[in-house]
Amino acid sequence: MDLIDLHTHTNASDGADSPSETVRKASQAGLKAIAVTDHDTVLGLTEASAEGRELGLEVIRGCELSARSQYGEVHILGLWLPEDTTNLDSVLEELREHRNNRNQIIVSKLNALGLEVKYDELLEIAQGESVGRPHLASLLVNKGYVPDVKAAFDRYLGSKGKAYEPKKTLEPEQAVSLLSGLGATVGLAHPKMIRCPDSWLEELIEKLKEYGLDAIEAYHSEHSSADERACVELADKYDLALTGGSDYHGKTKPDIALGRGYGGLRVPYALLEKLKARRAAQNLPV
Ligand code: AMP
Ligand code: ZN
Ligand code: FE
Ligand code: FE
């Protein structure tokens, strides 16, 4: 069976591998297609697509936008972004500016707690333009303040950590409209990672569908088989397509393999064919 991975991060955001390395590794892993879906940036897409053409691996231009809700972050995937992302760029630029301000606040909070970390050191670790807490976590690990990334989040960076600072994000409706307006196929990422009542998730899906939501990510490293089934049922009920991917981050999340997640993930090429057929029916390019 031909396998794909429609959710991957590169060092354009908080993944560890460059876009071309990511595509190379996908090719070596025998995958037939991947979508590059960095957080709040499209910067890695040109490089990834070029490497894909070189190696004969299908690369889908994507991104993952963070949005807020009463139950924490809701992530929205856009697949098949156009070459011209002018409308998206200004919004992403604003989000990244907020990230940068927030990172400086977190560094100050860490300093006030007696941890000697500098903003410049953070920028050195983060090679891409979308800088966030995983980079801060690496910095704290490198400096020996915490044994590992998990401890960095538990003690300092997570929502219960001592240096926590929330992130300004879009409303889910805004994220969906923005991507849908560009002609992307818009999916709700890892819905079962949102810690919310089932009824609330269903209402969210129903509402976002009005704004152009067209898919939900049923297959994901953090989804159990029960989660997958629940997502498939929701997709059936609301006439949404299915997507799936590992959420690969390279060595930032070392246990998650391209295309395979923690080992059990399998996203068949047939799922991509269905998505393409759906886009064709919507007169959208693939
Ligand atoms: P940011 O966008 O800067 O708020 O960072 C969010 C990212 O941090 C998520 O995509 C996760 O990859 C990572 N993250 C959040 N919470 C944790 C945690 N408890 N342990 C490890 N990584 C986390
Ligand atoms: Zn990430
Ligand atoms: Fe996500
Ligand atoms: Fe992701």
mmCIF file of C-alpha atoms and ligand atoms in Angstrom:
data_model
loop_
_atom_site.group_PDB
_atom_site.id
_atom_site.type_symbol
_atom_site.label_atom_id
_atom_site.label_comp_id
_atom_site.label_asym_id
_atom_site.label_seq_id
_atom_site.Cartn_x
_atom_site.Cartn_y
_atom_site.Cartn_z
ATOM 1 C CA MET A 1 0.000 0.000 0.000
ATOM 2 C CA ASP A 2 1.316 3.444 -0.923
ATOM 3 C CA LEU A 3 1.551 5.690 2.122
ATOM 4 C CA ILE A 4 1.535 9.456 2.584
ATOM 5 C CA ASP A 5 1.930 12.023 5.370
ATOM 6 C CA LEU A 6 -0.162 15.181 5.217
ATOM 7 C CA HIS A 7 1.113 16.873 8.398
ATOM 8 C CA THR A 8 4.830 17.679 8.776
ATOM 9 C CA HIS A 9 6.911 20.489 10.278
ATOM 10 C CA THR A 10 10.326 21.717 9.152
ATOM 11 C CA ASN A 11 12.776 24.198 10.616
ATOM 12 C CA ALA A 12 10.781 26.952 8.924
ATOM 13 C CA SER A 13 8.786 26.611 12.163
ATOM 14 C CA ASP A 14 9.596 24.335 15.089
ATOM 15 C CA GLY A 15 10.612 21.157 13.253
ATOM 16 C CA ALA A 16 14.290 20.185 13.259
ATOM 17 C CA ASP A 17 14.919 19.224 9.620
ATOM 18 C CA SER A 18 15.178 21.687 6.765
ATOM 19 C CA PRO A 19 12.382 21.507 4.178
ATOM 20 C CA SER A 20 14.593 19.620 1.704
ATOM 21 C CA GLU A 21 15.810 17.201 4.401
ATOM 22 C CA THR A 22 12.202 16.504 5.338
ATOM 23 C CA VAL A 23 11.319 15.710 1.727
ATOM 24 C CA ARG A 24 14.451 13.569 1.342
ATOM 25 C CA LYS A 25 13.604 11.580 4.457
ATOM 26 C CA ALA A 26 10.030 11.109 3.248
ATOM 27 C CA SER A 27 11.367 9.766 -0.027
ATOM 28 C CA GLN A 28 13.790 7.448 1.799
ATOM 29 C CA ALA A 29 10.906 6.246 3.975
ATOM 30 C CA GLY A 30 9.104 5.244 0.773
ATOM 31 C CA LEU A 31 6.251 7.728 1.133
ATOM 32 C CA LYS A 32 4.472 8.773 -2.059
ATOM 33 C CA ALA A 33 3.394 12.257 -0.977
ATOM 34 C CA ILE A 34 3.799 14.640 1.912
ATOM 35 C CA ALA A 35 2.261 17.943 2.874
ATOM 36 C CA VAL A 36 4.568 20.453 4.539
ATOM 37 C CA THR A 37 2.431 22.215 7.141
ATOM 38 C CA ASP A 38 4.587 24.549 9.216
ATOM 39 C CA HIS A 39 3.068 26.645 12.001
ATOM 40 C CA ASP A 40 2.141 30.129 10.862
ATOM 41 C CA THR A 41 4.586 30.267 7.950
ATOM 42 C CA VAL A 42 4.845 29.283 4.289
ATOM 43 C CA LEU A 43 8.573 29.969 4.154
ATOM 44 C CA GLY A 44 9.679 26.363 3.689
ATOM 45 C CA LEU A 45 7.335 25.541 0.823
ATOM 46 C CA THR A 46 9.379 26.623 -2.195
ATOM 47 C CA GLU A 47 12.404 24.627 -1.041
ATOM 48 C CA ALA A 48 10.281 21.585 -0.200
ATOM 49 C CA SER A 49 8.508 21.615 -3.569
ATOM 50 C CA ALA A 50 11.805 21.936 -5.457
ATOM 51 C CA GLU A 51 13.251 18.938 -3.607
ATOM 52 C CA GLY A 52 10.044 17.018 -4.258
ATOM 53 C CA ARG A 53 10.329 17.635 -8.014
ATOM 54 C CA GLU A 54 13.963 16.557 -7.873
ATOM 55 C CA LEU A 55 13.158 13.280 -6.115
ATOM 56 C CA GLY A 56 9.802 12.569 -7.738
ATOM 57 C CA LEU A 57 7.928 12.879 -4.450
ATOM 58 C CA GLU A 58 4.617 14.711 -4.449
ATOM 59 C CA VAL A 59 4.787 17.718 -2.111
ATOM 60 C CA ILE A 60 1.603 19.511 -1.116
ATOM 61 C CA ARG A 61 1.969 23.123 -0.039
ATOM 62 C CA GLY A 62 0.362 23.568 3.338
ATOM 63 C CA CYS A 63 0.446 25.312 6.702
ATOM 64 C CA GLU A 64 -1.013 24.914 10.179
ATOM 65 C CA LEU A 65 -2.578 27.949 11.834
ATOM 66 C CA SER A 66 -3.174 28.173 15.575
ATOM 67 C CA ALA A 67 -6.500 29.526 16.700
ATOM 68 C CA ARG A 68 -7.922 30.030 20.181
ATOM 69 C CA SER A 69 -10.936 28.629 21.930
ATOM 70 C CA GLN A 70 -12.248 28.282 25.427
ATOM 71 C CA TYR A 71 -10.711 24.810 25.467
ATOM 72 C CA GLY A 72 -7.259 25.900 24.411
ATOM 73 C CA GLU A 73 -5.741 25.972 20.966
ATOM 74 C CA VAL A 74 -7.548 24.722 17.893
ATOM 75 C CA HIS A 75 -5.260 24.003 14.930
ATOM 76 C CA ILE A 76 -6.367 24.535 11.351
ATOM 77 C CA LEU A 77 -4.611 22.919 8.407
ATOM 78 C CA GLY A 78 -4.578 24.411 4.942
ATOM 79 C CA LEU A 79 -3.599 22.109 2.069
ATOM 80 C CA TRP A 80 -2.893 23.128 -1.536
ATOM 81 C CA LEU A 81 -1.951 26.689 -0.776
ATOM 82 C CA PRO A 82 -1.491 28.723 -3.943
ATOM 83 C CA GLU A 83 1.914 30.037 -5.037
ATOM 84 C CA ASP A 84 0.700 33.556 -4.376
ATOM 85 C CA THR A 85 0.005 33.809 -0.666
ATOM 86 C CA THR A 86 -0.045 37.623 -0.454
ATOM 87 C CA ASN A 87 -3.304 37.689 1.511
ATOM 88 C CA LEU A 88 -1.966 35.178 3.985
ATOM 89 C CA ASP A 89 1.489 36.724 4.334
ATOM 90 C CA SER A 90 0.399 39.909 6.126
ATOM 91 C CA VAL A 91 -1.638 37.935 8.666
ATOM 92 C CA LEU A 92 1.195 35.474 9.241
ATOM 93 C CA GLU A 93 3.639 38.338 9.616
ATOM 94 C CA GLU A 94 1.451 39.811 12.349
ATOM 95 C CA LEU A 95 1.203 36.462 14.135
ATOM 96 C CA ARG A 96 4.962 36.039 14.037
ATOM 97 C CA GLU A 97 5.456 39.528 15.421
ATOM 98 C CA HIS A 98 3.229 38.576 18.337
ATOM 99 C CA ARG A 99 5.292 35.429 18.759
ATOM 100 C CA ASN A 100 8.481 37.483 18.904
ATOM 101 C CA ASN A 101 7.051 39.846 21.525
ATOM 102 C CA ARG A 102 5.804 36.903 23.507
ATOM 103 C CA ASN A 103 9.177 35.148 23.325
ATOM 104 C CA GLN A 104 10.827 38.257 24.756
ATOM 105 C CA ILE A 105 8.304 38.313 27.597
ATOM 106 C CA ILE A 106 8.965 34.639 28.346
ATOM 107 C CA VAL A 107 12.741 35.260 28.346
ATOM 108 C CA SER A 108 12.217 38.135 30.829
ATOM 109 C CA LYS A 109 10.096 35.909 33.033
ATOM 110 C CA LEU A 110 12.780 33.221 32.956
ATOM 111 C CA ASN A 111 15.424 35.828 33.812
ATOM 112 C CA ALA A 112 13.315 37.025 36.742
ATOM 113 C CA LEU A 113 13.256 33.412 37.952
ATOM 114 C CA GLY A 114 17.060 33.426 37.921
ATOM 115 C CA LEU A 115 17.592 31.493 34.686
ATOM 116 C CA GLU A 116 20.246 33.082 32.533
ATOM 117 C CA VAL A 117 18.913 32.834 29.009
ATOM 118 C CA LYS A 118 19.188 35.491 26.344
ATOM 119 C CA TYR A 119 16.798 36.302 23.527
ATOM 120 C CA ASP A 120 19.711 36.114 21.057
ATOM 121 C CA GLU A 121 20.444 32.557 22.160
ATOM 122 C CA LEU A 122 16.842 31.667 21.374
ATOM 123 C CA LEU A 123 17.145 33.090 17.867
ATOM 124 C CA GLU A 124 20.335 31.081 17.355
ATOM 125 C CA ILE A 125 18.507 27.832 18.180
ATOM 126 C CA ALA A 126 15.526 28.670 15.995
ATOM 127 C CA GLN A 127 16.703 28.737 12.420
ATOM 128 C CA GLY A 128 13.303 29.460 10.930
ATOM 129 C CA GLU A 129 11.096 32.483 11.241
ATOM 130 C CA SER A 130 8.311 30.997 13.342
ATOM 131 C CA VAL A 131 9.881 30.836 16.799
ATOM 132 C CA GLY A 132 8.109 29.307 19.760
ATOM 133 C CA ARG A 133 8.138 27.426 23.004
ATOM 134 C CA PRO A 134 9.767 24.244 21.647
ATOM 135 C CA HIS A 135 12.820 26.373 20.842
ATOM 136 C CA LEU A 136 12.740 27.882 24.341
ATOM 137 C CA ALA A 137 12.519 24.348 25.726
ATOM 138 C CA SER A 138 15.623 23.300 23.760
ATOM 139 C CA LEU A 139 17.459 26.329 25.084
ATOM 140 C CA LEU A 140 16.595 25.419 28.688
ATOM 141 C CA VAL A 141 17.715 21.826 28.080
ATOM 142 C CA ASN A 142 20.968 22.939 26.421
ATOM 143 C CA LYS A 143 21.749 25.225 29.342
ATOM 144 C CA GLY A 144 21.146 22.417 31.801
ATOM 145 C CA TYR A 145 18.243 24.106 33.591
ATOM 146 C CA VAL A 146 15.955 21.145 32.919
ATOM 147 C CA PRO A 147 16.650 17.501 32.043
ATOM 148 C CA ASP A 148 14.336 17.403 29.030
ATOM 149 C CA VAL A 149 11.710 19.204 26.955
ATOM 150 C CA LYS A 150 8.860 17.781 28.999
ATOM 151 C CA ALA A 151 10.328 19.200 32.203
ATOM 152 C CA ALA A 152 10.808 22.560 30.459
ATOM 153 C CA PHE A 153 7.077 22.685 29.673
ATOM 154 C CA ASP A 154 5.997 21.308 33.046
ATOM 155 C CA ARG A 155 8.114 23.737 35.080
ATOM 156 C CA TYR A 156 8.295 26.850 32.944
ATOM 157 C CA LEU A 157 6.660 27.020 29.520
ATOM 158 C CA GLY A 158 3.409 25.077 29.738
ATOM 159 C CA SER A 159 0.121 26.715 30.735
ATOM 160 C CA LYS A 160 0.844 25.821 34.375
ATOM 161 C CA GLY A 161 4.540 26.722 34.130
ATOM 162 C CA LYS A 162 6.154 29.632 35.977
ATOM 163 C CA ALA A 163 7.100 31.553 32.836
ATOM 164 C CA TYR A 164 3.920 30.902 30.880
ATOM 165 C CA GLU A 165 2.699 33.570 28.528
ATOM 166 C CA PRO A 166 -0.319 32.976 26.298
ATOM 167 C CA LYS A 167 -0.055 33.399 22.553
ATOM 168 C CA LYS A 168 -2.212 35.785 20.600
ATOM 169 C CA THR A 169 -3.895 33.832 17.857
ATOM 170 C CA LEU A 170 -6.725 34.028 15.368
ATOM 171 C CA GLU A 171 -10.290 32.990 16.004
ATOM 172 C CA PRO A 172 -10.926 29.587 14.405
ATOM 173 C CA GLU A 173 -13.433 31.175 12.003
ATOM 174 C CA GLN A 174 -10.805 33.680 10.842
ATOM 175 C CA ALA A 175 -8.221 30.969 10.236
ATOM 176 C CA VAL A 176 -10.687 28.862 8.253
ATOM 177 C CA SER A 177 -11.953 31.797 6.142
ATOM 178 C CA LEU A 178 -8.462 32.977 5.394
ATOM 179 C CA LEU A 179 -7.293 29.597 4.099
ATOM 180 C CA SER A 180 -10.535 28.799 2.368
ATOM 181 C CA GLY A 181 -10.411 32.181 0.614
ATOM 182 C CA LEU A 182 -7.047 31.196 -0.862
ATOM 183 C CA GLY A 183 -8.539 28.044 -2.354
ATOM 184 C CA ALA A 184 -6.897 25.720 0.150
ATOM 185 C CA THR A 185 -8.572 22.586 1.416
ATOM 186 C CA VAL A 186 -9.144 23.445 5.060
ATOM 187 C CA GLY A 187 -8.999 20.754 7.707
ATOM 188 C CA LEU A 188 -9.436 20.674 11.468
ATOM 189 C CA ALA A 189 -6.131 19.297 12.800
ATOM 190 C CA HIS A 190 -6.066 16.511 15.427
ATOM 191 C CA PRO A 191 -9.595 17.299 16.732
ATOM 192 C CA LYS A 192 -9.344 14.754 19.518
ATOM 193 C CA MET A 193 -6.373 16.565 21.032
ATOM 194 C CA ILE A 194 -8.712 19.398 21.976
ATOM 195 C CA ARG A 195 -9.770 18.654 25.521
ATOM 196 C CA CYS A 196 -13.403 19.585 25.100
ATOM 197 C CA PRO A 197 -16.815 17.944 25.413
ATOM 198 C CA ASP A 198 -17.883 15.954 22.319
ATOM 199 C CA SER A 199 -20.896 18.217 21.885
ATOM 200 C CA TRP A 200 -18.693 21.322 21.781
ATOM 201 C CA LEU A 201 -16.420 19.763 19.140
ATOM 202 C CA GLU A 202 -19.429 18.947 17.024
ATOM 203 C CA GLU A 203 -20.759 22.490 17.301
ATOM 204 C CA LEU A 204 -17.321 23.828 16.368
ATOM 205 C CA ILE A 205 -17.226 21.642 13.256
ATOM 206 C CA GLU A 206 -20.741 22.637 12.276
ATOM 207 C CA LYS A 207 -19.880 26.325 12.657
ATOM 208 C CA LEU A 208 -16.490 26.125 10.902
ATOM 209 C CA LYS A 209 -18.092 24.328 7.984
ATOM 210 C CA GLU A 210 -20.019 27.515 7.254
ATOM 211 C CA TYR A 211 -16.667 29.297 6.933
ATOM 212 C CA GLY A 212 -15.196 26.742 4.536
ATOM 213 C CA LEU A 213 -13.984 23.833 6.647
ATOM 214 C CA ASP A 214 -13.844 20.854 4.297
ATOM 215 C CA ALA A 215 -11.930 18.120 6.108
ATOM 216 C CA ILE A 216 -10.948 16.724 9.464
ATOM 217 C CA GLU A 217 -7.693 15.074 10.396
ATOM 218 C CA ALA A 218 -8.802 11.635 11.486
ATOM 219 C CA TYR A 219 -5.379 9.978 11.365
ATOM 220 C CA HIS A 220 -2.734 11.538 13.611
ATOM 221 C CA SER A 221 0.053 10.309 15.888
ATOM 222 C CA GLU A 222 -1.849 11.358 19.011
ATOM 223 C CA HIS A 223 -5.158 9.787 17.930
ATOM 224 C CA SER A 224 -6.205 6.377 19.227
ATOM 225 C CA SER A 225 -8.224 4.010 17.023
ATOM 226 C CA ALA A 226 -11.312 5.160 18.919
ATOM 227 C CA ASP A 227 -10.389 8.777 18.114
ATOM 228 C CA GLU A 228 -9.997 7.841 14.435
ATOM 229 C CA ARG A 229 -13.412 6.203 14.395
ATOM 230 C CA ALA A 230 -15.010 9.198 16.102
ATOM 231 C CA CYS A 231 -13.459 11.514 13.481
ATOM 232 C CA VAL A 232 -14.605 9.313 10.604
ATOM 233 C CA GLU A 233 -18.131 9.416 12.013
ATOM 234 C CA LEU A 234 -18.021 13.193 12.324
ATOM 235 C CA ALA A 235 -16.735 13.481 8.762
ATOM 236 C CA ASP A 236 -19.597 11.298 7.523
ATOM 237 C CA LYS A 237 -22.151 13.257 9.454
ATOM 238 C CA TYR A 238 -20.964 16.661 8.236
ATOM 239 C CA ASP A 239 -19.864 15.607 4.763
ATOM 240 C CA LEU A 240 -16.198 16.391 5.340
ATOM 241 C CA ALA A 241 -13.151 14.770 3.783
ATOM 242 C CA LEU A 242 -10.530 12.953 5.850
ATOM 243 C CA THR A 243 -6.879 13.878 6.145
ATOM 244 C CA GLY A 244 -4.053 12.257 8.060
ATOM 245 C CA GLY A 245 -0.453 12.828 9.016
ATOM 246 C CA SER A 246 2.167 12.245 11.670
ATOM 247 C CA ASP A 247 2.868 15.814 12.824
ATOM 248 C CA TYR A 248 6.532 15.043 12.218
ATOM 249 C CA HIS A 249 8.949 17.527 13.866
ATOM 250 C CA GLY A 250 12.297 15.748 13.332
ATOM 251 C CA LYS A 251 14.335 15.433 16.495
ATOM 252 C CA THR A 252 12.185 18.080 18.206
ATOM 253 C CA LYS A 253 9.771 15.163 18.688
ATOM 254 C CA PRO A 254 12.104 12.200 18.260
ATOM 255 C CA ASP A 255 9.492 9.486 18.802
ATOM 256 C CA ILE A 256 7.348 10.556 15.844
ATOM 257 C CA ALA A 257 8.435 9.090 12.498
ATOM 258 C CA LEU A 258 7.510 10.464 9.089
ATOM 259 C CA GLY A 259 4.455 8.627 7.803
ATOM 260 C CA ARG A 260 4.424 6.247 10.755
ATOM 261 C CA GLY A 261 3.900 8.407 13.832
ATOM 262 C CA TYR A 262 4.659 6.344 16.934
ATOM 263 C CA GLY A 263 4.700 3.255 14.714
ATOM 264 C CA GLY A 264 1.091 2.396 14.071
ATOM 265 C CA LEU A 265 0.084 5.249 11.770
ATOM 266 C CA ARG A 266 -0.768 4.458 8.155
ATOM 267 C CA VAL A 267 -2.276 7.030 5.822
ATOM 268 C CA PRO A 268 -3.006 5.479 2.418
ATOM 269 C CA TYR A 269 -2.503 7.298 -0.881
ATOM 270 C CA ALA A 270 -6.189 6.614 -1.583
ATOM 271 C CA LEU A 271 -7.056 9.269 0.966
ATOM 272 C CA LEU A 272 -5.111 11.830 -1.079
ATOM 273 C CA GLU A 273 -6.911 10.702 -4.229
ATOM 274 C CA LYS A 274 -10.240 11.339 -2.537
ATOM 275 C CA LEU A 275 -9.123 14.799 -1.487
ATOM 276 C CA LYS A 276 -8.049 15.543 -5.051
ATOM 277 C CA ALA A 277 -11.321 14.294 -6.501
ATOM 278 C CA ARG A 278 -13.141 16.525 -4.080
ATOM 279 C CA ARG A 279 -11.054 19.540 -5.109
ATOM 280 C CA ALA A 280 -11.674 18.763 -8.766
ATOM 281 C CA ALA A 281 -15.421 18.730 -8.064
ATOM 282 C CA GLN A 282 -14.972 22.141 -6.405
ATOM 283 C CA ASN A 283 -13.051 23.424 -9.459
ATOM 284 C CA LEU A 284 -9.941 23.856 -7.347
ATOM 285 C CA PRO A 285 -6.456 23.070 -8.673
ATOM 286 C CA VAL A 286 -4.350 20.204 -7.309
HETATM 287 P P1 AMP B 1 3.942 27.744 20.730
HETATM 288 O O1 AMP B 1 3.292 27.789 19.372
HETATM 289 O O2 AMP B 1 5.178 28.553 20.809
HETATM 290 O O3 AMP B 1 2.976 28.042 21.835
HETATM 291 O O4 AMP B 1 4.413 26.233 20.946
HETATM 292 C C1 AMP B 1 3.457 25.217 20.780
HETATM 293 C C2 AMP B 1 4.164 23.904 20.553
HETATM 294 O O5 AMP B 1 4.786 23.507 21.769
HETATM 295 C C3 AMP B 1 3.213 22.783 20.208
HETATM 296 O O6 AMP B 1 3.062 22.653 18.816
HETATM 297 C C4 AMP B 1 3.901 21.579 20.766
HETATM 298 O O7 AMP B 1 4.751 21.041 19.771
HETATM 299 C C5 AMP B 1 4.782 22.102 21.871
HETATM 300 N N1 AMP B 1 4.273 21.752 23.187
HETATM 301 C C6 AMP B 1 3.210 22.272 23.830
HETATM 302 N N2 AMP B 1 3.063 21.730 25.052
HETATM 303 C C7 AMP B 1 4.071 20.815 25.193
HETATM 304 C C8 AMP B 1 4.481 19.906 26.236
HETATM 305 N N3 AMP B 1 3.830 19.839 27.399
HETATM 306 N N4 AMP B 1 5.560 19.125 25.995
HETATM 307 C C9 AMP B 1 6.232 19.195 24.831
HETATM 308 N N5 AMP B 1 5.897 20.021 23.811
HETATM 309 C C10 AMP B 1 4.835 20.825 23.990
HETATM 310 ZN ZN ZN B 2 5.074 22.235 16.009
HETATM 311 FE FE FE B 3 -1.077 21.040 15.727
HETATM 312 FE FE FE B 4 1.501 20.224 13.703
#
